Structure formats: C-alpha cells, structure tokens
C-alpha cells in the first residue's frame, strides 16, 4: 500500500478517535499536549541520529541523476552530481524542515485558534512520517538501499505529474551535453 493511502487511512482513523477524546477536560488536554511535544522531540532526535550516522558512514559514492524541471521554477532541474552522503544529508534536512513547518502550523492552530484535535492527529502522523522516511529505513532500521529505497528517491506524483529524478544513462548523457552547450554559449 502506498504511503499516501496509509497516511489517509491513519488520518481518518485518528480523526474518528479524536472525536471520542474529551478535550474539554484540562487534564486530558495537558496529556495530549505532552504527547505531541514528546513525539516531535522523538522525531527531531531520530533525524539527529540519522544525520550523525550519515556523517559517520561518510559514503562518498558519486550519485548522478537528472532532476526534473519544475513548472513553478524554470531555473530548477538539470544534471545533479553529488555524493550519497550529501544527498542523504540534504534529504534529512528537508525532513527536519518539514517537522519545523508542522510545529509552526500547530503553534498557530492550537495556540492562536485554540483547535485541539490536530494536536492528537499530528502526534500520530509524526510517528507515521518517521516510519515512512527513507533515511530512517536505511540508516536506523538497516534496510538495504535498493528498490524503493534506491537513491535518488522517487517522489510520489505531484500536482503536475512530476515523478522524481531520472537515473538512466541516456538522460544523464543528454543533460551533460545540454550543460556543455550552455557553458559554450556563456
């Protein structure tokens, strides 16, 4: 089952379960807040451990791929030449930024708008996101970097049909040739 479908299922289950929780009770609300903060600390701590393990492994294997063009940003895309270490650190950094964005949203939703159910739902989704993380699967759970975990990671299709990086040799040669032509034009 894909991560999007399981995220939807967990969200729907959590929403139904959250309806049964008496958030009006200050003690229950306190424990939900504590659980949310604890989950976010566990997630951030896990990503810290992941980045430490990546730095300790120091895998300098060269990774070449063609990043797809982004319709919103014409500058993005093209040939990417990096190492496994740098790629993994960049992916971990993206995940940490996502956690911080979620925390900021919860500060607004709960602190300003006084919504309580999202605290409970996001606590569960934080753990689900950690379990689905490619970096956690490779560096913490010890799974091999093959199949869906092969670098560069495939992203799920987005709004514009973007499927992720292309790694075949023909696309890499074409991107290298286009890069050489662009340098000559300068």
CSV table of C-alpha atoms in Angstrom, one decimal:
chain,number,residue,atom,x,y,z
A,1,UNK,CA,0.0,0.0,0.0
A,2,UNK,CA,1.4,3.4,-0.9
A,3,UNK,CA,2.3,6.0,1.8
A,4,UNK,CA,-0.4,8.4,0.6
A,5,UNK,CA,-3.1,5.8,1.1
A,6,UNK,CA,-1.8,4.8,4.5
A,7,UNK,CA,-1.5,8.5,5.6
A,8,UNK,CA,-5.1,9.0,4.6
A,9,UNK,CA,-6.2,5.9,6.5
A,10,UNK,CA,-4.3,6.9,9.6
A,11,UNK,CA,-5.7,10.4,9.4
A,12,UNK,CA,-9.3,9.2,9.1
A,13,UNK,CA,-8.8,6.8,11.9
A,14,UNK,CA,-7.2,9.4,14.1
A,15,UNK,CA,-10.0,11.9,13.4
A,16,UNK,CA,-12.6,9.4,14.4
A,17,UNK,CA,-10.7,8.5,17.5
A,18,UNK,CA,-10.1,12.2,18.3
A,19,UNK,CA,-13.9,12.7,18.4
A,20,UNK,CA,-14.1,10.3,21.3
A,21,UNK,CA,-11.4,12.2,23.4
A,22,UNK,CA,-12.8,14.7,25.9
A,23,UNK,CA,-10.5,17.7,25.1
A,24,UNK,CA,-12.6,19.9,27.3
A,25,UNK,CA,-11.1,18.2,30.3
A,26,UNK,CA,-7.9,20.2,31.2
A,27,UNK,CA,-6.1,17.1,32.3
A,28,UNK,CA,-6.7,15.2,29.1
A,29,UNK,CA,-5.7,18.3,27.1
A,30,UNK,CA,-2.5,18.5,29.1
A,31,UNK,CA,-1.6,14.9,28.4
A,32,UNK,CA,-2.3,15.4,24.6
A,33,UNK,CA,0.0,18.4,24.6
A,34,UNK,CA,2.7,16.5,26.4
A,35,UNK,CA,2.3,13.6,23.9
A,36,UNK,CA,2.5,16.0,20.9
A,37,UNK,CA,5.7,17.6,22.3
A,38,UNK,CA,7.2,14.2,23.1
A,39,UNK,CA,6.5,12.9,19.6
A,40,UNK,CA,8.1,16.0,18.0
A,41,UNK,CA,11.1,15.6,20.2
A,42,UNK,CA,11.4,11.9,19.3
A,43,UNK,CA,11.2,12.8,15.6
A,44,UNK,CA,13.8,15.5,15.8
A,45,UNK,CA,16.0,13.3,17.9
A,46,UNK,CA,15.7,10.5,15.4
A,47,UNK,CA,16.7,12.8,12.5
A,48,UNK,CA,19.6,14.0,14.5
A,49,UNK,CA,20.8,10.4,15.0
A,50,UNK,CA,20.2,9.7,11.3
A,51,UNK,CA,22.4,12.7,10.3
A,52,UNK,CA,25.1,11.6,12.7
A,53,UNK,CA,25.1,8.1,11.2
A,54,UNK,CA,25.3,9.6,7.7
A,55,UNK,CA,28.3,11.7,8.7
A,56,UNK,CA,29.9,8.7,10.4
A,57,UNK,CA,29.5,6.5,7.3
A,58,UNK,CA,30.9,9.2,5.1
A,59,UNK,CA,29.7,7.4,1.9
A,60,UNK,CA,31.4,9.4,-0.9
A,61,UNK,CA,30.0,7.2,-3.7
A,62,UNK,CA,29.1,9.5,-6.7
A,63,UNK,CA,25.5,9.9,-7.4
A,64,UNK,CA,24.4,11.3,-10.8
A,65,UNK,CA,20.8,12.0,-11.8
A,66,UNK,CA,18.7,14.4,-13.8
A,67,UNK,CA,16.3,16.5,-11.7
A,68,UNK,CA,13.0,17.1,-13.5
A,69,UNK,CA,12.1,20.6,-14.5
A,70,UNK,CA,9.8,22.4,-12.1
A,71,UNK,CA,7.0,24.3,-13.8
A,72,UNK,CA,7.0,26.9,-11.0
A,73,UNK,CA,10.7,27.5,-11.1
A,74,UNK,CA,12.3,27.4,-14.6
A,75,UNK,CA,15.8,27.5,-13.1
A,76,UNK,CA,15.4,24.2,-11.3
A,77,UNK,CA,16.1,20.9,-12.9
A,78,UNK,CA,19.1,19.6,-14.9
A,79,UNK,CA,22.0,17.4,-14.1
A,80,UNK,CA,22.9,16.8,-10.4
A,81,UNK,CA,26.3,15.4,-9.5
A,82,UNK,CA,26.6,14.7,-5.7
A,83,UNK,CA,27.6,12.1,-3.2
A,84,UNK,CA,25.4,9.7,-1.3
A,85,UNK,CA,26.5,11.4,1.9
A,86,UNK,CA,25.5,14.9,0.6
A,87,UNK,CA,22.2,13.6,-0.9
A,88,UNK,CA,21.2,11.8,2.4
A,89,UNK,CA,22.1,14.9,4.5
A,90,UNK,CA,20.0,17.1,2.1
A,91,UNK,CA,17.0,14.7,2.3
A,92,UNK,CA,17.3,14.6,6.1
A,93,UNK,CA,17.5,18.4,6.2
A,94,UNK,CA,14.3,18.5,4.1
A,95,UNK,CA,12.6,16.2,6.6
A,96,UNK,CA,13.6,18.4,9.6
A,97,UNK,CA,12.3,21.5,7.8
A,98,UNK,CA,9.0,19.7,7.3
A,99,UNK,CA,8.9,18.9,11.0
A,100,UNK,CA,9.5,22.5,11.9
A,101,UNK,CA,6.9,23.7,9.5
A,102,UNK,CA,4.4,21.3,11.1
A,103,UNK,CA,5.3,22.6,14.6
A,104,UNK,CA,4.8,26.2,13.4
A,105,UNK,CA,1.4,25.2,12.0
A,106,UNK,CA,0.4,23.6,15.2
A,107,UNK,CA,1.5,26.6,17.2
A,108,UNK,CA,-0.9,28.7,15.1
A,109,UNK,CA,-3.8,26.2,15.1
A,110,UNK,CA,-3.6,25.3,18.8
A,111,UNK,CA,-2.0,28.4,20.3
A,112,UNK,CA,-3.9,31.1,18.4
A,113,UNK,CA,-7.1,29.4,17.0
A,114,UNK,CA,-7.4,27.0,20.0
A,115,UNK,CA,-8.0,23.8,17.9
A,116,UNK,CA,-7.2,20.7,19.9
A,117,UNK,CA,-7.9,17.7,17.7
A,118,UNK,CA,-4.9,18.5,15.3
A,119,UNK,CA,-2.6,18.0,18.3
A,120,UNK,CA,-3.6,14.4,18.6
A,121,UNK,CA,-3.7,13.8,14.9
A,122,UNK,CA,-0.3,15.3,14.2
A,123,UNK,CA,1.2,13.3,17.1
A,124,UNK,CA,0.2,10.1,15.3
A,125,UNK,CA,1.2,11.5,11.8
A,126,UNK,CA,4.6,12.4,13.2
A,127,UNK,CA,5.3,8.8,14.1
A,128,UNK,CA,3.9,7.6,10.8
A,129,UNK,CA,6.1,10.1,8.9
A,130,UNK,CA,9.1,8.9,10.8
A,131,UNK,CA,8.3,5.2,9.9
A,132,UNK,CA,7.9,6.1,6.2
A,133,UNK,CA,11.1,8.1,6.0
A,134,UNK,CA,13.6,6.6,3.5
A,135,UNK,CA,16.5,7.9,5.6
A,136,UNK,CA,15.2,6.3,8.8
A,137,UNK,CA,14.6,3.0,6.9
A,138,UNK,CA,18.1,2.9,5.6
A,139,UNK,CA,20.2,4.3,8.5
A,140,UNK,CA,18.1,3.3,11.6
A,141,UNK,CA,16.2,0.2,10.5
A,142,UNK,CA,19.1,-1.1,8.5
A,143,UNK,CA,17.2,-1.8,5.2
A,144,UNK,CA,19.3,-2.1,2.0
A,145,UNK,CA,19.2,0.9,-0.4
A,146,UNK,CA,17.5,-1.0,-3.2
A,147,UNK,CA,14.1,-1.0,-4.8
A,148,UNK,CA,12.0,1.9,-3.4
A,149,UNK,CA,15.0,2.9,-1.2
A,150,UNK,CA,17.4,3.2,-4.1
A,151,UNK,CA,18.9,6.7,-4.3
A,152,UNK,CA,17.8,9.1,-5.6
A,153,UNK,CA,14.4,8.5,-4.0
A,154,UNK,CA,11.4,8.6,-6.2
A,155,UNK,CA,8.9,11.2,-5.1
A,156,UNK,CA,5.1,10.5,-5.5
A,157,UNK,CA,3.5,12.1,-8.5
A,158,UNK,CA,2.5,15.7,-7.7
A,159,UNK,CA,0.0,18.1,-9.0
A,160,UNK,CA,1.8,18.5,-12.3
A,161,UNK,CA,2.7,14.8,-12.8
A,162,UNK,CA,6.3,15.2,-11.6
A,163,UNK,CA,7.7,11.8,-10.8
A,164,UNK,CA,11.2,12.5,-9.5
A,165,UNK,CA,14.8,12.2,-10.6
A,166,UNK,CA,15.8,10.3,-13.7
A,167,UNK,CA,18.8,8.0,-13.4
A,168,UNK,CA,19.1,6.2,-16.8
A,169,UNK,CA,22.4,6.7,-18.7
A,170,UNK,CA,20.7,8.2,-21.8
A,171,UNK,CA,19.1,11.0,-19.8
A,172,UNK,CA,22.3,11.7,-17.9
A,173,UNK,CA,24.3,11.9,-21.2
A,174,UNK,CA,21.7,14.3,-22.7
A,175,UNK,CA,21.8,16.5,-19.6
A,176,UNK,CA,25.6,16.6,-19.7
A,177,UNK,CA,25.6,17.6,-23.4
A,178,UNK,CA,23.0,20.3,-22.7
A,179,UNK,CA,25.2,21.6,-19.8
A,180,UNK,CA,28.2,21.7,-22.1
A,181,UNK,CA,26.3,23.6,-24.8
A,182,UNK,CA,25.1,26.1,-22.1
A,183,UNK,CA,28.6,26.7,-20.9
A,184,UNK,CA,29.8,27.3,-24.5
A,185,UNK,CA,27.1,29.9,-25.0
A,186,UNK,CA,28.3,31.8,-22.0
